[in-house]
Short mmCIF file of C-alpha atoms in Angstrom, two decimals:
data_model
loop_
_atom_site.label_atom_id
_atom_site.label_comp_id
_atom_site.label_asym_id
_atom_site.label_seq_id
_atom_site.Cartn_x
_atom_site.Cartn_y
_atom_site.Cartn_z
CA LEU A 216 -12.00 -12.73 -6.43
CA ALA A 217 -12.00 -9.22 -7.89
CA VAL A 218 -10.38 -7.78 -4.77
CA GLY A 219 -7.70 -10.46 -4.78
CA TRP A 220 -6.96 -9.90 -8.47
CA THR A 221 -6.76 -6.15 -7.95
CA LEU A 222 -4.37 -6.45 -5.00
CA THR A 223 -2.19 -8.89 -6.94
CA PHE A 224 -2.14 -6.55 -9.91
CA LEU A 225 -1.23 -3.56 -7.75
CA ASN A 226 1.48 -5.52 -5.97
CA ASN A 227 3.06 -6.66 -9.24
CA ALA A 228 2.77 -3.24 -10.86
CA TYR A 229 4.70 -1.54 -8.08
CA SER A 230 7.28 -4.26 -7.49
CA TYR A 231 10.89 -3.31 -8.15
CA GLN A 232 14.03 -5.31 -8.83
CA VAL A 233 16.60 -3.58 -6.63
CA PRO A 234 20.29 -4.61 -6.63
CA GLU A 235 21.23 -6.32 -3.39
CA THR A 236 24.02 -8.64 -2.34
CA ARG A 237 24.34 -10.86 0.71
CA ALA A 238 27.87 -11.91 1.55
CA GLY A 239 28.20 -15.56 2.51
CA PHE A 240 24.78 -16.59 1.23
CA VAL A 241 24.67 -19.23 -1.51
CA ALA A 242 21.33 -20.46 -2.79
CA PRO A 243 20.73 -24.13 -3.61
CA ALA A 244 21.30 -25.05 -7.24
CA SER A 245 17.77 -26.45 -7.43
CA GLY A 246 14.94 -27.64 -5.25
CA LYS A 247 15.20 -26.29 -1.73
CA SER A 248 17.58 -26.02 1.19
CA PRO A 249 17.76 -28.91 3.71
CA ASP A 250 15.69 -26.97 6.24
CA GLY A 251 13.15 -25.95 3.58
CA ASN A 252 13.55 -22.24 4.29
CA VAL A 253 14.94 -21.42 0.83
CA VAL A 254 13.14 -22.66 -2.30
CA VAL A 255 14.45 -22.34 -5.86
CA HIS A 256 11.67 -21.81 -8.39
CA THR A 257 11.80 -23.09 -11.94
CA GLU A 258 10.95 -19.68 -13.36
CA THR A 259 13.59 -17.17 -14.42
CA MET A 260 13.48 -13.41 -14.80
CA SER A 261 15.21 -11.26 -17.40
CA HIS A 262 14.93 -7.92 -19.22
CA PHE A 263 13.64 -5.88 -16.28
CA GLY A 264 14.08 -2.32 -15.07
CA ILE A 265 16.65 -1.78 -12.33
CA GLY A 266 15.29 -0.10 -9.22
CA GLY A 267 12.45 1.70 -10.98
CA THR A 268 14.82 3.48 -13.37
CA ASP A 269 15.04 3.29 -17.14
CA SER A 270 18.14 1.07 -16.94
CA ILE A 271 17.46 -2.46 -18.16
CA ASP A 272 19.21 -5.64 -17.09
CA HIS A 273 19.12 -8.08 -19.99
CA GLY A 274 20.59 -10.96 -18.00
CA SER A 275 18.68 -14.04 -16.88
CA TYR A 276 18.37 -14.88 -13.19
CA GLN A 277 16.94 -17.69 -11.12
CA VAL A 278 14.06 -16.85 -8.79
CA ILE A 279 14.29 -18.00 -5.19
CA ARG A 280 12.01 -17.51 -2.23
CA VAL A 281 13.30 -17.17 1.32
CA TYR A 282 10.52 -18.05 3.76
CA VAL A 283 12.41 -17.71 7.04
CA GLU A 284 15.40 -15.45 7.66
CA THR A 285 18.46 -17.45 6.66
CA GLN A 286 22.08 -16.35 7.10
CA GLY A 287 20.96 -12.77 7.57
CA VAL A 288 18.76 -12.77 4.46
CA PRO A 289 15.25 -11.48 5.28
CA PRO A 290 12.21 -13.36 3.97
CA GLY A 291 11.30 -12.38 0.44
CA LYS A 292 11.76 -12.99 -3.25
CA TYR A 293 15.26 -12.74 -4.74
CA LEU A 294 17.05 -13.11 -8.06
CA VAL A 295 20.28 -15.11 -8.00
CA ASP A 296 23.04 -15.64 -10.51
CA PRO A 297 22.43 -19.04 -12.14
CA ALA A 298 26.16 -19.85 -12.11
CA ALA A 299 27.40 -18.51 -8.76
CA HIS A 300 24.01 -18.89 -6.99
CA ASP A 301 24.54 -15.66 -5.08
CA ILE A 302 21.91 -12.95 -4.66
CA ARG A 303 21.98 -10.12 -7.18
CA TYR A 304 18.53 -8.53 -6.76
CA VAL A 305 15.68 -8.40 -4.30
CA VAL A 306 12.19 -8.28 -5.80
CA ASP A 307 10.66 -5.71 -3.47
CA PRO A 308 6.84 -5.97 -3.55
CA GLY A 309 4.56 -3.00 -4.01
CA ILE A 310 2.53 -3.82 -0.90
CA GLY A 311 4.66 -3.98 2.21
CA GLY A 312 7.92 -3.25 0.39
CA ARG A 313 10.90 -2.24 2.52
CA ILE A 314 12.98 -0.23 0.02
CA ARG A 315 11.86 3.37 -0.46
CA GLU A 316 14.68 4.83 -2.53
CA TYR A 317 17.29 3.71 -5.02
CA ARG A 318 20.07 6.07 -6.08
CA GLY A 319 17.97 9.16 -5.47
CA HIS A 320 14.93 7.72 -7.23
CA GLU A 321 11.90 7.39 -4.97
CA LEU A 322 10.21 4.02 -5.21
CA LYS A 323 6.44 4.27 -4.98
CA ARG A 324 5.14 2.03 -2.20
CA LEU A 325 1.55 0.97 -1.56
CA ASP A 326 1.32 1.12 2.21
CA SER A 327 -1.31 -1.30 3.44
CA PRO A 328 -1.33 -1.42 7.24
CA LYS A 329 -3.99 -4.12 7.39
CA ALA A 330 -2.17 -6.37 4.94
CA THR A 331 1.10 -5.80 6.79
CA LEU A 332 -0.56 -6.58 10.11
CA MET A 333 -2.11 -9.78 8.78
CA ALA A 334 1.22 -10.81 7.26
CA LEU A 335 2.97 -10.17 10.58
CA ILE A 336 0.45 -12.26 12.51
CA THR A 337 0.43 -15.09 9.96
CA ASP A 338 4.21 -15.20 9.73
CA GLY A 339 4.52 -15.08 13.52
CA ILE A 340 2.15 -18.01 13.96
CA LEU A 341 3.76 -20.15 11.27
CA THR A 342 7.31 -19.48 12.48
CA HIS A 343 6.38 -19.57 16.19
CA LYS A 344 7.88 -16.10 16.64
CA LEU A 345 4.74 -14.09 17.34
CA PRO A 346 5.42 -11.53 20.12
CA TRP A 347 2.70 -12.75 22.45
CA GLY A 348 3.68 -10.21 25.09
CA LEU A 349 2.64 -7.33 22.83
CA VAL A 350 -0.53 -9.16 21.82
CA LEU A 351 -1.54 -9.64 25.46
CA ILE A 352 -0.80 -5.99 26.23
CA GLY A 353 -3.18 -5.03 23.43
CA VAL A 354 -5.84 -7.40 24.78
CA PHE A 355 -5.73 -5.93 28.28
CA LEU A 356 -5.69 -2.36 26.92
CA THR A 357 -8.82 -3.20 24.93
CA ILE A 358 -10.53 -4.54 28.04
CA ALA A 359 -9.62 -1.37 29.94
CA ILE A 360 -10.94 0.86 27.14
CA GLU A 361 -14.22 -1.06 27.00
CA LEU A 362 -14.62 -0.78 30.79
CA MET A 363 -14.32 3.00 30.41
CA GLY A 364 -17.33 2.93 28.10
CA VAL A 365 -15.37 3.71 24.93
CA SER A 366 -15.54 1.54 21.82
CA SER A 367 -12.14 -0.10 21.44
CA LEU A 368 -12.38 -0.84 17.70
CA PRO A 369 -12.07 2.80 16.48
CA VAL A 370 -9.17 3.29 18.90
CA ALA A 371 -7.40 0.20 17.56
CA VAL A 372 -7.99 1.28 13.96
CA GLY A 373 -6.56 4.70 14.73
CA VAL A 374 -3.47 3.11 16.28
CA TYR A 375 -2.42 0.93 13.37
CA LEU A 376 -3.52 3.20 10.51
CA PRO A 377 -0.99 5.89 9.53
CA ILE A 378 -2.00 9.51 9.99
CA THR A 379 -2.09 9.96 6.20
CA THR A 380 -5.02 7.53 6.10
CA SER A 381 -6.80 8.29 9.35
CA ALA A 382 -6.71 12.07 8.76
CA GLY A 383 -9.06 11.72 5.79
CA MET A 384 -11.39 9.49 7.81
CA PHE A 385 -11.36 12.02 10.65
CA ALA A 386 -12.21 14.83 8.23
CA GLY A 387 -15.15 12.82 6.91
CA GLY A 388 -16.32 12.20 10.47
CA VAL A 389 -16.17 15.94 11.21
CA VAL A 390 -18.31 16.67 8.15
CA ARG A 391 -20.82 14.03 9.26
CA TRP A 392 -20.91 15.54 12.77
CA LEU A 393 -21.53 19.04 11.38
CA VAL A 394 -24.33 17.76 9.16
CA GLU A 395 -25.99 15.96 12.09
CA ARG A 396 -25.87 19.10 14.24
CA ARG A 397 -27.42 21.18 11.49
CA VAL A 398 -30.13 18.61 10.81
CA GLN A 399 -31.04 18.38 14.51
CA SER A 400 -31.27 22.16 14.77
CA ASP A 401 -33.74 22.15 11.89
CA ASN A 402 -35.87 19.53 13.68
CA ARG A 403 -35.25 16.98 10.97
CA SER A 404 -34.83 13.26 11.52
CA LEU A 405 -31.34 11.76 11.54
CA ALA A 406 -32.79 8.90 9.52
CA GLU A 407 -32.76 11.23 6.53
CA ILE A 408 -28.97 11.31 6.66
CA GLU A 409 -28.59 7.54 6.49
CA SER A 410 -30.20 7.35 3.06
CA GLY A 411 -29.83 10.94 1.97
CA PRO A 412 -27.81 12.59 -0.80
CA GLY A 413 -24.76 12.95 1.44
CA VAL A 414 -24.37 9.20 1.92
CA LEU A 415 -24.84 8.61 -1.81
CA PHE A 416 -22.27 11.30 -2.61
CA ALA A 417 -19.78 9.78 -0.15
CA SER A 418 -20.39 6.32 -1.63
CA GLY A 419 -19.63 7.73 -5.05
CA LEU A 420 -16.36 9.16 -3.75
CA ILE A 421 -15.37 5.75 -2.41
CA ALA A 422 -16.25 4.02 -5.68
CA GLY A 423 -14.50 6.70 -7.72
CA GLY A 424 -11.37 6.42 -5.62
CA ALA A 425 -11.31 2.65 -6.09
CA ILE A 426 -11.79 2.94 -9.86
CA CYS A 427 -9.06 5.56 -10.14
CA GLY A 428 -6.74 3.34 -8.11
CA ILE A 429 -7.33 0.44 -10.49
CA ALA A 430 -6.81 2.72 -13.50
CA VAL A 431 -3.51 4.02 -12.10
CA ALA A 432 -2.42 0.46 -11.36
CA ALA A 433 -3.28 -0.58 -14.92
CA ILE A 434 -1.17 2.24 -16.34
CA ALA A 435 1.72 1.42 -14.01
CA GLY A 436 1.41 -2.29 -14.76
CA TRP A 437 1.45 -1.69 -18.51
CA GLY A 438 4.64 0.30 -18.11
CA SER A 439 6.32 -2.19 -15.79
CA THR A 440 5.79 -5.02 -18.28
CA ARG A 441 7.83 -2.97 -20.73
CA GLY A 442 10.63 -2.17 -18.32
CA LYS A 443 9.41 1.33 -17.46
CA ALA A 444 9.11 2.95 -14.05
CA ALA A 445 5.70 2.96 -12.36
CA ASP A 446 5.40 6.74 -12.80
CA TRP A 447 6.36 6.67 -16.48
CA LEU A 448 3.18 8.43 -17.61
CA ALA A 449 3.85 11.46 -15.40
CA GLU A 450 7.25 11.82 -17.02
CA ALA A 451 5.91 11.24 -20.52
CA VAL A 452 3.04 13.76 -20.46
CA PRO A 453 4.35 17.33 -20.94
CA LEU A 454 1.49 18.76 -18.85
CA TYR A 455 3.05 17.40 -15.67
CA HIS A 456 6.21 19.45 -16.21
CA GLN A 457 4.34 22.50 -17.50
CA LEU A 458 2.30 22.76 -14.30
CA GLY A 459 5.50 22.87 -12.27
CA TRP A 460 4.97 23.36 -8.53
CA PHE A 461 1.19 23.36 -8.96
CA ALA A 462 1.19 19.64 -9.79
CA THR A 463 3.04 18.63 -6.62
CA SER A 464 2.04 21.35 -4.15
CA ALA A 465 0.59 20.09 -0.88
CA ILE A 466 -1.21 23.42 -0.42
CA VAL A 467 -3.11 22.96 -3.68
CA GLY A 468 -4.10 19.46 -2.61
CA LEU A 469 -5.28 20.76 0.77
CA ILE A 470 -7.41 23.44 -0.90
CA MET A 471 -9.00 20.88 -3.23
CA PHE A 472 -9.67 18.60 -0.25
CA ALA A 473 -11.35 21.48 1.61
CA ILE A 474 -13.53 22.25 -1.41
CA LEU A 475 -14.52 18.59 -1.56
CA GLY A 476 -15.43 18.71 2.14
CA VAL A 477 -17.64 21.77 1.59
CA LEU A 478 -19.41 20.03 -1.30
CA LEU A 479 -19.98 16.97 0.87
CA TYR A 480 -21.38 19.13 3.68
CA ARG A 481 -23.77 21.00 1.40
CA THR A 482 -24.87 17.79 -0.27
CA GLY A 483 -25.52 16.17 3.11
CA LEU A 484 -27.88 19.01 4.07
CA ARG A 485 -30.09 18.54 1.03
CA LYS A 486 -33.51 17.04 1.54
CA GLN A 487 -34.54 13.97 -0.37
#
């Protein structure tokens, strides 16, 4: 329940109303289309930020949901003019959103490969459009990998996770490998690692990252309910601008990550 609430909160906090028109598409006045692919909701939306900017649209729009691509309109949530019934905005979700930029303003996306994969599979099954050829190729590749004596699950995880996510996991695995080598050279039992300070420290990093993610989502959500961009706090706090390049430098982030890895390594070598 907590995970579901958190994901919903994150998705809503980083959703953007981006202007979009679809020539030739007219939504039903109410109810749903004859084929059931387009449903008009009773709710309306008004007074929202446009494309993550500070511009506010004070108009009122009907909310529709397109479940299957119809007349060139991809599945998703849209806002339509209540009089003309044509699309004016797409409500691009935070998780799995397809729009990355609007008029030079970068839209923060929450990339979730697993959620995207599950959505692709579920949508493919329900619409009978699942690419079974690719699925079967993956099945036979998995069988071949297992026959070679290699665990297929880590390989599959590495395939569908982006490098930005798997690189951190790889770095953690390298630290674990270095700790195990050092422990074995000192004639210590590997069982000490499983319940040692290193595992506790790593668990704290995971918990801390999750808590920080929820805190950031709460700040972004508070701003989005008031028509502000998701990164409104970074623009409001003078410290962000005073730090200049230091606040956004990838080199600084890499150095901090390396320091964190050294701390994890030294903590993992401690005896209980």
